[in-house]
Amino acid sequence: MNDRKLAAADLRYRRGLLLRKAFTMTDKTWGSFIQWRAIALPFGQSKVAECLFALVVGAAICSISWREHAAPLLAALLPVVMVMCRSRVQAWFLALGYGLDIGLMGFGGAGTFFGGSWLLGLAAGCTYGLVFSATVAALYPNDTQSPKKKAVAILAWTVLWTYPPLGAFLAGSLVATWGFWFPGTKWLGLALGAGITTLLGAYAHTLYGRVAVGVALVAALVLSPLQEASHERSGDWVGVSTNWGVQTPETLPETLVKMRELIRDQAARGAKVVVFPESIIGTYDPSEDGVLEIMLKQAAEQNKVSVVFGANAMTDEGMANIAREYEYTPDGVHELQFQARQTVPIAEWNPLSRYHYPAHWFSSGVMPIGGRGALFLFCYEEFLPWEVLYSIGREKPDLIVAMSNLWWTKGTGEPVLQHRYTEGYAKLFGLPLVVATNR
């Protein structure tokens, strides 16, 4: 009996020890949690955390918008998200995240133009991000509860990113994104895009405004999946895309042979106009006229097609990014030449350089070929909506032709970013699009 009592007492004692240990551990855990919460909560409520969060959100908007198999619907709402920021600094961080992402995506390979330095490419992308975010901080409204001031800020950003001088450098325009929201609406689509964006941002601080913004954000994500298109053909116009890399005098003979074969193949498939990429024969020298006539002009005449191809050339003004055309007509083959209105800033369009590519902003961008007026966009011009709007408003083209040479963009998102812009213009104005790209 005594043994049983001793055993029961021992058991109670052991249970007591276990309970005391459990309570001690609980107290320590709860104390640690309270201590962690005391440290983390102020940080979560601090301006530093808000700004870092804004930076991540800006980068996320860019990454979600400008990717393969996606329409950039979310990017159209960027100004709305900006005016919803609590402070100018937070808006600057949001724009910095977006600008750095799009800058590195579009210009991360730009170091190729400066001796192949990846550091210079990184610097170019970062510079873009800093300039873009500076425009946001400079025009951020002082009173985020004022619909009028927020509307003015959004409209100012829209104009600043679209037109020179900053519009000649910044690939931040909203015009291309409106083409995916309002396809085929033409000039009305511009008004709808600017008007709805401004209205959403102006009243984003109200309850109904937040609901409307939420609906727009969900719609942008749900409707964004996109079936990629090559845009290699529009009627009897064909854009030839290649993977021939950088072109040099040593590669020219082989390039011309391949071009001649492609002309014959495309003509056999019913093509009447064959477009090759920008700078596909490298730097043009007048001494090459003979071989170009034998290889390309004769091919155009024999196959009864018009041929357009890109080259670089030295002119009295400096360098030029040109397109040469052999246009076939029943009367024979006629030669034409036209050039890009603006090339890549600093790397090519640089008045301080001996090899400067001058800008001709207000020259014609539409060339009549085969009975149709084609708006030609050379590589970087795909980022310049004001050139597109100017040409469409003044010259009324029948289609858009995008010529680019992107061999230097390996490992970057530049090709997707660039061509998505052109797709947006074509969709907005309901124009066919032909793309010829070399990688």
CSV table of C-alpha atoms in Angstrom, one decimal:
chain,number,residue,atom,x,y,z
A,1,MET,CA,0.0,0.0,0.0
A,2,ASN,CA,2.8,2.3,0.9
A,3,ASP,CA,4.6,1.4,-2.3
A,4,ARG,CA,1.5,2.5,-4.3
A,5,LYS,CA,1.3,5.8,-2.4
A,6,LEU,CA,5.0,6.4,-3.1
A,7,ALA,CA,4.6,5.6,-6.8
A,8,ALA,CA,1.5,7.9,-7.1
A,9,ALA,CA,3.4,10.7,-5.3
A,10,ASP,CA,6.4,10.2,-7.6
A,11,LEU,CA,4.1,10.4,-10.6
A,12,ARG,CA,2.5,13.6,-9.4
A,13,TYR,CA,6.0,15.1,-8.8
A,14,ARG,CA,7.1,14.2,-12.4
A,15,ARG,CA,4.0,15.6,-13.9
A,16,GLY,CA,4.5,18.8,-12.0
A,17,LEU,CA,8.1,19.0,-13.3
A,18,LEU,CA,6.9,18.5,-16.9
A,19,LEU,CA,4.2,21.2,-16.5
A,20,ARG,CA,6.7,23.7,-15.1
A,21,LYS,CA,9.1,23.0,-18.0
A,22,ALA,CA,6.2,23.4,-20.5
A,23,PHE,CA,5.2,26.7,-18.9
A,24,THR,CA,8.8,27.9,-18.8
A,25,MET,CA,9.2,27.0,-22.6
A,26,THR,CA,5.9,28.7,-23.4
A,27,ASP,CA,7.0,31.8,-21.5
A,28,LYS,CA,10.3,31.9,-23.3
A,29,THR,CA,8.7,31.4,-26.7
A,30,TRP,CA,6.0,34.0,-26.1
A,31,GLY,CA,8.7,36.3,-24.8
A,32,SER,CA,10.8,35.8,-27.9
A,33,PHE,CA,7.7,36.4,-30.1
A,34,ILE,CA,6.9,39.6,-28.2
A,35,GLN,CA,10.5,40.7,-28.6
A,36,TRP,CA,10.6,39.8,-32.3
A,37,ARG,CA,7.2,41.6,-32.8
A,38,ALA,CA,8.5,44.7,-31.0
A,39,ILE,CA,11.5,44.8,-33.5
A,40,ALA,CA,9.6,43.8,-36.7
A,41,LEU,CA,6.4,45.8,-36.3
A,42,PRO,CA,8.1,49.2,-36.3
A,43,PHE,CA,10.1,48.2,-39.4
A,44,GLY,CA,7.0,47.0,-41.1
A,45,GLN,CA,5.4,50.4,-40.4
A,46,SER,CA,8.5,52.3,-41.3
A,47,LYS,CA,9.1,54.4,-44.4
A,48,VAL,CA,12.1,52.2,-45.3
A,49,ALA,CA,9.9,49.1,-45.5
A,50,GLU,CA,7.2,51.0,-47.5
A,51,CYS,CA,9.9,52.2,-50.0
A,52,LEU,CA,11.4,48.8,-50.4
A,53,PHE,CA,8.0,47.3,-50.9
A,54,ALA,CA,7.3,50.0,-53.6
A,55,LEU,CA,10.6,49.1,-55.3
A,56,VAL,CA,9.5,45.5,-55.5
A,57,VAL,CA,6.0,46.3,-56.7
A,58,GLY,CA,7.5,48.6,-59.5
A,59,ALA,CA,9.8,45.8,-60.7
A,60,ALA,CA,6.9,43.3,-60.5
A,61,ILE,CA,4.7,45.5,-62.7
A,62,CYS,CA,7.4,45.6,-65.3
A,63,SER,CA,8.2,41.9,-65.2
A,64,ILE,CA,4.6,40.9,-65.4
A,65,SER,CA,3.8,43.3,-68.2
A,66,TRP,CA,6.7,42.9,-70.5
A,67,ARG,CA,7.2,39.2,-70.8
A,68,GLU,CA,6.6,36.5,-73.4
A,69,HIS,CA,3.1,35.3,-73.9
A,70,ALA,CA,1.6,38.3,-72.1
A,71,ALA,CA,0.0,41.6,-73.1
A,72,PRO,CA,1.3,44.6,-71.2
A,73,LEU,CA,-2.1,45.5,-69.8
A,74,LEU,CA,-0.8,46.0,-66.3
A,75,ALA,CA,1.8,48.6,-67.5
A,76,ALA,CA,-1.1,50.9,-68.6
A,77,LEU,CA,-2.1,51.3,-64.9
A,78,LEU,CA,1.4,52.3,-63.8
A,79,PRO,CA,0.5,56.0,-63.3
A,80,VAL,CA,-2.6,55.0,-61.3
A,81,VAL,CA,-0.4,53.0,-58.9
A,82,MET,CA,2.0,55.9,-58.7
A,83,VAL,CA,-0.5,58.4,-57.4
A,84,MET,CA,-1.7,55.9,-54.9
A,85,CYS,CA,1.7,56.0,-53.2
A,86,ARG,CA,1.7,57.8,-49.8
A,87,SER,CA,4.7,60.0,-50.5
A,88,ARG,CA,6.9,61.4,-53.3
A,89,VAL,CA,9.8,59.2,-52.0
A,90,GLN,CA,7.6,56.1,-52.2
A,91,ALA,CA,6.5,56.9,-55.7
A,92,TRP,CA,10.1,57.5,-56.7
A,93,PHE,CA,11.0,54.0,-55.4
A,94,LEU,CA,8.1,52.5,-57.3
A,95,ALA,CA,9.2,54.2,-60.5
A,96,LEU,CA,12.8,53.2,-59.8
A,97,GLY,CA,11.9,49.5,-59.6
A,98,TYR,CA,10.0,49.7,-62.8
A,99,GLY,CA,12.6,51.8,-64.5
A,100,LEU,CA,15.6,49.7,-63.5
A,101,ASP,CA,13.8,46.5,-64.6
A,102,ILE,CA,12.8,47.9,-68.0
A,103,GLY,CA,16.2,49.6,-68.3
A,104,LEU,CA,18.2,46.4,-67.8
A,105,MET,CA,15.7,44.5,-69.9
A,106,GLY,CA,16.0,46.9,-72.8
A,107,PHE,CA,19.6,48.2,-72.5
A,108,GLY,CA,21.4,45.5,-70.5
A,109,GLY,CA,23.2,44.5,-73.7
A,110,ALA,CA,24.0,48.0,-74.8
A,111,GLY,CA,27.6,47.6,-73.5
A,112,THR,CA,28.2,45.8,-76.8
A,113,PHE,CA,28.3,49.2,-78.4
A,114,PHE,CA,31.0,50.4,-76.0
A,115,GLY,CA,33.7,47.7,-76.4
A,116,GLY,CA,31.6,44.8,-75.1
A,117,SER,CA,31.7,46.0,-71.5
A,118,TRP,CA,28.9,44.4,-69.4
A,119,LEU,CA,29.5,47.1,-66.8
A,120,LEU,CA,28.6,49.8,-69.3
A,121,GLY,CA,25.5,47.9,-70.2
A,122,LEU,CA,24.6,47.7,-66.6
A,123,ALA,CA,25.3,51.5,-66.2
A,124,ALA,CA,23.1,52.3,-69.2
A,125,GLY,CA,20.2,50.3,-67.7
A,126,CYS,CA,20.6,51.9,-64.3
A,127,THR,CA,20.8,55.4,-65.8
A,128,TYR,CA,17.5,54.8,-67.6
A,129,GLY,CA,15.9,53.7,-64.3
A,130,LEU,CA,17.2,56.8,-62.5
A,131,VAL,CA,16.0,59.2,-65.3
A,132,PHE,CA,12.6,57.6,-65.5
A,133,SER,CA,12.1,57.7,-61.7
A,134,ALA,CA,13.2,61.3,-61.6
A,135,THR,CA,10.4,62.3,-63.9
A,136,VAL,CA,7.9,60.7,-61.5
A,137,ALA,CA,9.4,62.3,-58.4
A,138,ALA,CA,9.5,65.7,-60.1
A,139,LEU,CA,5.8,65.7,-61.1
A,140,TYR,CA,4.3,63.8,-58.1
A,141,PRO,CA,1.3,65.7,-56.8
A,142,ASN,CA,1.7,67.5,-53.5
A,143,ASP,CA,-1.9,66.7,-52.5
A,144,THR,CA,-2.8,63.1,-53.2
A,145,GLN,CA,-6.4,63.8,-52.0
A,146,SER,CA,-6.9,66.3,-54.8
A,147,PRO,CA,-8.4,64.7,-58.0
A,148,LYS,CA,-7.4,67.7,-60.0
A,149,LYS,CA,-3.7,67.6,-59.0
A,150,LYS,CA,-3.5,63.9,-59.5
A,151,ALA,CA,-5.1,64.1,-62.9
A,152,VAL,CA,-2.6,66.8,-63.9
A,153,ALA,CA,0.3,64.7,-62.8
A,154,ILE,CA,-0.8,61.6,-64.8
A,155,LEU,CA,-1.4,63.7,-67.9
A,156,ALA,CA,2.0,65.3,-67.5
A,157,TRP,CA,3.8,61.9,-67.2
A,158,THR,CA,1.9,60.6,-70.2
A,159,VAL,CA,3.0,63.6,-72.4
A,160,LEU,CA,6.6,63.6,-71.0
A,161,TRP,CA,7.2,59.9,-71.7
A,162,THR,CA,5.7,60.1,-75.2
A,163,TYR,CA,7.3,63.2,-76.8
A,164,PRO,CA,10.8,64.7,-77.0
A,165,PRO,CA,13.1,65.5,-75.4
A,166,LEU,CA,12.6,62.7,-72.9
A,167,GLY,CA,10.4,60.8,-75.2
A,168,ALA,CA,13.4,60.3,-77.5
A,169,PHE,CA,15.2,58.4,-74.7
A,170,LEU,CA,12.6,56.8,-72.5
A,171,ALA,CA,10.8,53.6,-73.4
A,172,GLY,CA,8.1,54.3,-70.8
A,173,SER,CA,5.3,55.5,-73.0
A,174,LEU,CA,1.7,54.2,-72.4
A,175,VAL,CA,0.6,54.5,-76.0
A,176,ALA,CA,1.6,51.0,-77.0
A,177,THR,CA,-0.2,49.5,-73.9
A,178,TRP,CA,-3.5,51.2,-74.9
A,179,GLY,CA,-3.4,49.2,-78.2
A,180,PHE,CA,-3.9,46.0,-76.2
A,181,TRP,CA,-6.7,47.5,-74.1
A,182,PHE,CA,-8.5,49.2,-77.0
A,183,PRO,CA,-7.5,47.5,-80.3
A,184,GLY,CA,-8.7,49.0,-83.5
A,185,THR,CA,-10.0,52.2,-81.9
A,186,LYS,CA,-7.3,54.4,-83.5
A,187,TRP,CA,-7.3,58.0,-82.2
A,188,LEU,CA,-10.3,57.3,-80.0
A,189,GLY,CA,-8.2,54.7,-78.2
A,190,LEU,CA,-5.7,57.4,-77.3
A,191,ALA,CA,-8.4,59.4,-75.7
A,192,LEU,CA,-9.9,56.4,-73.9
A,193,GLY,CA,-6.5,55.3,-72.6
A,194,ALA,CA,-5.5,58.8,-71.4
A,195,GLY,CA,-9.0,59.5,-70.0
A,196,ILE,CA,-9.6,56.3,-68.2
A,197,THR,CA,-6.1,56.2,-66.7
A,198,THR,CA,-6.5,59.8,-65.5
A,199,LEU,CA,-9.9,59.1,-64.1
A,200,LEU,CA,-8.9,56.0,-62.2
A,201,GLY,CA,-5.9,57.8,-60.7
A,202,ALA,CA,-7.7,61.0,-59.8
A,203,TYR,CA,-10.3,59.2,-57.7
A,204,ALA,CA,-8.1,56.3,-56.4
A,205,HIS,CA,-8.3,57.7,-52.9
A,206,THR,CA,-12.0,57.2,-52.6
A,207,LEU,CA,-13.8,54.0,-51.8
A,208,TYR,CA,-15.4,53.6,-55.3
A,209,GLY,CA,-12.1,54.6,-56.8
A,210,ARG,CA,-10.3,51.8,-55.0
A,211,VAL,CA,-12.9,49.3,-56.1
A,212,ALA,CA,-12.5,50.5,-59.8
A,213,VAL,CA,-8.7,50.3,-59.6
A,214,GLY,CA,-9.0,46.8,-58.1
A,215,VAL,CA,-11.3,45.7,-60.9
A,216,ALA,CA,-8.9,47.1,-63.5
A,217,LEU,CA,-5.9,45.4,-61.9
A,218,VAL,CA,-7.7,42.0,-61.8
A,219,ALA,CA,-8.8,42.5,-65.4
A,220,ALA,CA,-5.2,43.3,-66.5
A,221,LEU,CA,-4.0,40.1,-65.0
A,222,VAL,CA,-6.8,37.9,-66.2
A,223,LEU,CA,-6.8,39.2,-69.8
A,224,SER,CA,-3.0,39.4,-70.2
A,225,PRO,CA,-2.2,35.9,-71.6
A,226,LEU,CA,-1.3,36.4,-75.2
A,227,GLN,CA,-0.6,34.0,-78.1
A,228,GLU,CA,2.7,35.0,-79.6
A,229,ALA,CA,2.7,35.9,-83.3
A,230,SER,CA,5.7,36.0,-85.6
A,231,HIS,CA,4.2,38.7,-87.9
A,232,GLU,CA,6.3,37.3,-90.8
A,233,ARG,CA,3.6,37.8,-93.4
A,234,SER,CA,0.8,40.3,-94.3
A,235,GLY,CA,-0.7,39.4,-97.7
A,236,ASP,CA,2.1,39.3,-100.2
A,237,TRP,CA,4.5,41.1,-97.9
A,238,VAL,CA,7.0,38.9,-96.1
A,239,GLY,CA,9.4,39.7,-93.3
A,240,VAL,CA,12.5,37.5,-93.2
A,241,SER,CA,13.8,36.9,-89.7
A,242,THR,CA,17.3,35.4,-89.4
A,243,ASN,CA,19.8,34.2,-86.8
A,244,TRP,CA,23.0,35.3,-88.6
A,245,GLY,CA,24.6,37.2,-85.8
A,246,VAL,CA,26.8,40.3,-86.3
A,247,GLN,CA,27.5,41.1,-90.0
A,248,THR,CA,31.1,42.0,-91.1
A,249,PRO,CA,32.8,42.4,-94.5
A,250,GLU,CA,34.0,38.8,-94.1
A,251,THR,CA,30.4,37.5,-93.8
A,252,LEU,CA,29.0,39.6,-96.6
A,253,PRO,CA,29.5,37.0,-99.5
A,254,GLU,CA,27.8,34.2,-97.6
A,255,THR,CA,25.0,36.6,-96.4
A,256,LEU,CA,24.2,37.6,-100.0
A,257,VAL,CA,24.1,34.0,-101.2
A,258,LYS,CA,21.6,33.2,-98.4
A,259,MET,CA,19.5,36.3,-99.2
A,260,ARG,CA,19.4,35.4,-102.8
A,261,GLU,CA,18.1,31.9,-102.0
A,262,LEU,CA,15.5,33.3,-99.6
A,263,ILE,CA,14.2,35.7,-102.2
A,264,ARG,CA,13.7,32.9,-104.6
A,265,ASP,CA,12.0,30.7,-101.9
A,266,GLN,CA,9.6,33.5,-100.8
A,267,ALA,CA,8.7,34.4,-104.4
A,268,ALA,CA,7.8,30.8,-105.0
A,269,ARG,CA,5.4,31.0,-102.0
A,270,GLY,CA,3.6,34.1,-103.5
A,271,ALA,CA,5.5,37.0,-102.0
A,272,LYS,CA,5.7,40.2,-103.8
A,273,VAL,CA,7.7,42.2,-101.3
A,274,VAL,CA,10.5,40.6,-99.3
A,275,VAL,CA,11.9,42.6,-96.3
A,276,PHE,CA,15.2,41.7,-94.7
A,277,PRO,CA,16.3,42.9,-91.2
A,278,GLU,CA,18.0,46.1,-90.3
A,279,SER,CA,21.8,46.3,-91.1
A,280,ILE,CA,21.7,42.8,-92.6
A,281,ILE,CA,24.6,43.5,-94.9
A,282,GLY,CA,26.6,45.4,-92.3
A,283,THR,CA,28.3,48.7,-93.3
A,284,TYR,CA,27.6,49.5,-97.0
A,285,ASP,CA,30.4,50.6,-99.2
A,286,PRO,CA,29.7,52.1,-102.7
A,287,SER,CA,32.2,49.8,-104.1
A,288,GLU,CA,29.8,46.9,-103.3
A,289,ASP,CA,27.1,48.2,-105.7
A,290,GLY,CA,28.2,45.7,-108.4
A,291,VAL,CA,27.9,42.6,-106.3
A,292,LEU,CA,24.6,43.9,-104.8
A,293,GLU,CA,23.2,44.3,-108.3
A,294,ILE,CA,24.3,40.8,-109.3
A,295,MET,CA,23.1,39.1,-106.1
A,296,LEU,CA,20.0,41.0,-105.1
A,297,LYS,CA,18.8,43.3,-107.9
A,298,GLN,CA,18.9,40.5,-110.4
A,299,ALA,CA,17.2,38.2,-108.0
A,300,ALA,CA,14.4,40.8,-107.6
A,301,GLU,CA,14.0,41.1,-111.3
A,302,GLN,CA,14.2,37.4,-112.0
A,303,ASN,CA,11.6,36.5,-109.3
A,304,LYS,CA,9.4,39.6,-109.9
A,305,VAL,CA,9.5,40.7,-106.3
A,306,SER,CA,10.5,43.9,-104.5
A,307,VAL,CA,13.4,43.5,-102.0
A,308,VAL,CA,14.1,45.7,-99.0
A,309,PHE,CA,17.2,45.3,-96.8
A,310,GLY,CA,19.0,47.3,-94.2
A,311,ALA,CA,22.6,48.6,-94.0
A,312,ASN,CA,24.8,51.1,-92.3
A,313,ALA,CA,26.3,53.8,-94.6
A,314,MET,CA,28.6,56.9,-94.4
A,315,THR,CA,26.9,60.1,-95.5
A,316,ASP,CA,28.0,63.8,-95.6
A,317,GLU,CA,26.3,64.2,-92.2
A,318,GLY,CA,27.9,61.2,-90.6
A,319,MET,CA,26.7,57.6,-90.3
A,320,ALA,CA,23.2,56.6,-91.4
A,321,ASN,CA,21.0,53.6,-90.7
A,322,ILE,CA,19.5,53.0,-94.1
A,323,ALA,CA,17.2,50.6,-96.0
A,324,ARG,CA,17.8,50.0,-99.7
A,325,GLU,CA,15.0,48.9,-101.9
A,326,TYR,CA,14.9,47.2,-105.3
A,327,GLU,CA,11.3,47.7,-106.3
A,328,TYR,CA,10.1,45.5,-109.1
A,329,THR,CA,7.7,47.0,-111.7
A,330,PRO,CA,6.7,45.9,-115.2
A,331,ASP,CA,9.1,48.7,-116.4
A,332,GLY,CA,12.0,47.2,-114.6
A,333,VAL,CA,13.6,47.4,-111.1
A,334,HIS,CA,13.9,50.8,-109.5
A,335,GLU,CA,16.3,51.6,-106.7
A,336,LEU,CA,15.3,53.6,-103.6
A,337,GLN,CA,17.0,54.4,-100.3
A,338,PHE,CA,15.6,55.8,-97.1
A,339,GLN,CA,16.9,56.0,-93.5
A,340,ALA,CA,16.0,55.8,-89.9
A,341,ARG,CA,14.7,59.0,-88.3
A,342,GLN,CA,16.4,58.2,-85.0
A,343,THR,CA,18.8,55.5,-83.8
A,344,VAL,CA,19.9,54.4,-80.4
A,345,PRO,CA,20.8,57.4,-78.2
A,346,ILE,CA,24.4,57.9,-77.2
A,347,ALA,CA,25.6,54.7,-78.8
A,348,GLU,CA,24.6,55.9,-82.3
A,349,TRP,CA,22.7,59.1,-82.1
A,350,ASN,CA,25.5,61.1,-80.5
A,351,PRO,CA,26.4,64.6,-81.8
A,352,LEU,CA,29.7,64.5,-80.0
A,353,SER,CA,30.9,61.4,-81.9
A,354,ARG,CA,32.7,61.3,-85.2
A,355,TYR,CA,30.4,58.3,-86.2
A,356,HIS,CA,27.3,60.1,-85.2
A,357,TYR,CA,23.9,59.0,-86.7
A,358,PRO,CA,22.0,62.3,-87.2
A,359,ALA,CA,18.3,62.4,-86.3
A,360,HIS,CA,15.7,63.4,-88.9
A,361,TRP,CA,12.6,63.5,-86.7
A,362,PHE,CA,10.2,65.1,-89.1
A,363,SER,CA,11.2,63.4,-92.3
A,364,SER,CA,8.9,60.9,-94.0
A,365,GLY,CA,8.7,57.4,-92.4
A,366,VAL,CA,6.2,56.0,-95.0
A,367,MET,CA,7.5,54.5,-98.2
A,368,PRO,CA,5.2,53.5,-101.1
A,369,ILE,CA,6.1,49.9,-102.3
A,370,GLY,CA,4.0,47.6,-104.4
A,371,GLY,CA,1.0,49.9,-104.2
A,372,ARG,CA,0.9,50.1,-100.4
A,373,GLY,CA,2.3,52.7,-98.0
A,374,ALA,CA,4.5,51.1,-95.4
A,375,LEU,CA,5.6,52.8,-92.2
A,376,PHE,CA,9.1,51.6,-91.6
A,377,LEU,CA,10.4,51.5,-88.0
A,378,PHE,CA,14.2,50.8,-87.6
A,379,CYS,CA,15.0,49.0,-84.3
A,380,TYR,CA,15.0,51.8,-81.6
A,381,GLU,CA,12.2,53.6,-83.4
A,382,GLU,CA,9.9,51.0,-82.2
A,383,PHE,CA,10.2,52.6,-78.7
A,384,LEU,CA,9.2,56.1,-80.1
A,385,PRO,CA,5.4,56.5,-80.2
A,386,TRP,CA,5.6,60.1,-81.3
A,387,GLU,CA,7.2,59.1,-84.5
A,388,VAL,CA,4.5,56.5,-85.1
A,389,LEU,CA,1.7,59.0,-84.3
A,390,TYR,CA,3.3,61.7,-86.5
A,391,SER,CA,3.5,59.4,-89.5
A,392,ILE,CA,0.1,57.8,-89.0
A,393,GLY,CA,-1.6,61.2,-88.6
A,394,ARG,CA,0.2,62.8,-91.6
A,395,GLU,CA,0.9,60.0,-94.0
A,396,LYS,CA,-1.7,57.4,-93.3
A,397,PRO,CA,0.2,54.1,-93.9
A,398,ASP,CA,-1.4,50.8,-94.9
A,399,LEU,CA,0.9,48.7,-92.7
A,400,ILE,CA,3.8,48.9,-90.3
A,401,VAL,CA,7.1,47.2,-91.1
A,402,ALA,CA,9.6,46.7,-88.2
A,403,MET,CA,13.2,46.1,-89.1
A,404,SER,CA,15.7,45.3,-86.4
A,405,ASN,CA,19.1,43.7,-85.8
A,406,LEU,CA,19.2,42.3,-82.2
A,407,TRP,CA,22.3,40.1,-82.2
A,408,TRP,CA,23.6,42.1,-79.3
A,409,THR,CA,20.5,41.4,-77.0
A,410,LYS,CA,21.3,37.8,-76.1
A,411,GLY,CA,20.2,37.1,-72.6
A,412,THR,CA,18.0,40.2,-72.3
A,413,GLY,CA,14.3,40.9,-72.7
A,414,GLU,CA,14.9,43.5,-75.4
A,415,PRO,CA,13.3,41.6,-78.3
A,416,VAL,CA,10.0,41.0,-76.5
A,417,LEU,CA,10.0,44.5,-75.1
A,418,GLN,CA,10.7,46.1,-78.5
A,419,HIS,CA,8.3,44.2,-80.6
A,420,ARG,CA,5.5,44.4,-78.0
A,421,TYR,CA,5.6,48.2,-78.5
A,422,THR,CA,5.2,47.8,-82.3
A,423,GLU,CA,2.4,45.3,-81.8
A,424,GLY,CA,0.6,47.8,-79.6
A,425,TYR,CA,0.8,50.5,-82.3
A,426,ALA,CA,-0.5,48.1,-84.9
A,427,LYS,CA,-3.3,46.9,-82.7
A,428,LEU,CA,-4.4,50.4,-81.7
A,429,PHE,CA,-4.7,51.6,-85.3
A,430,GLY,CA,-5.8,48.3,-86.8
A,431,LEU,CA,-2.8,48.0,-89.1
A,432,PRO,CA,-1.1,44.9,-90.4
A,433,LEU,CA,2.4,44.3,-89.0
A,434,VAL,CA,5.4,42.7,-90.7
A,435,VAL,CA,8.6,42.0,-88.7
A,436,ALA,CA,12.1,41.3,-89.9
A,437,THR,CA,14.7,40.6,-87.2
A,438,ASN,CA,18.2,39.3,-87.1
A,439,ARG,CA,19.6,37.8,-83.9
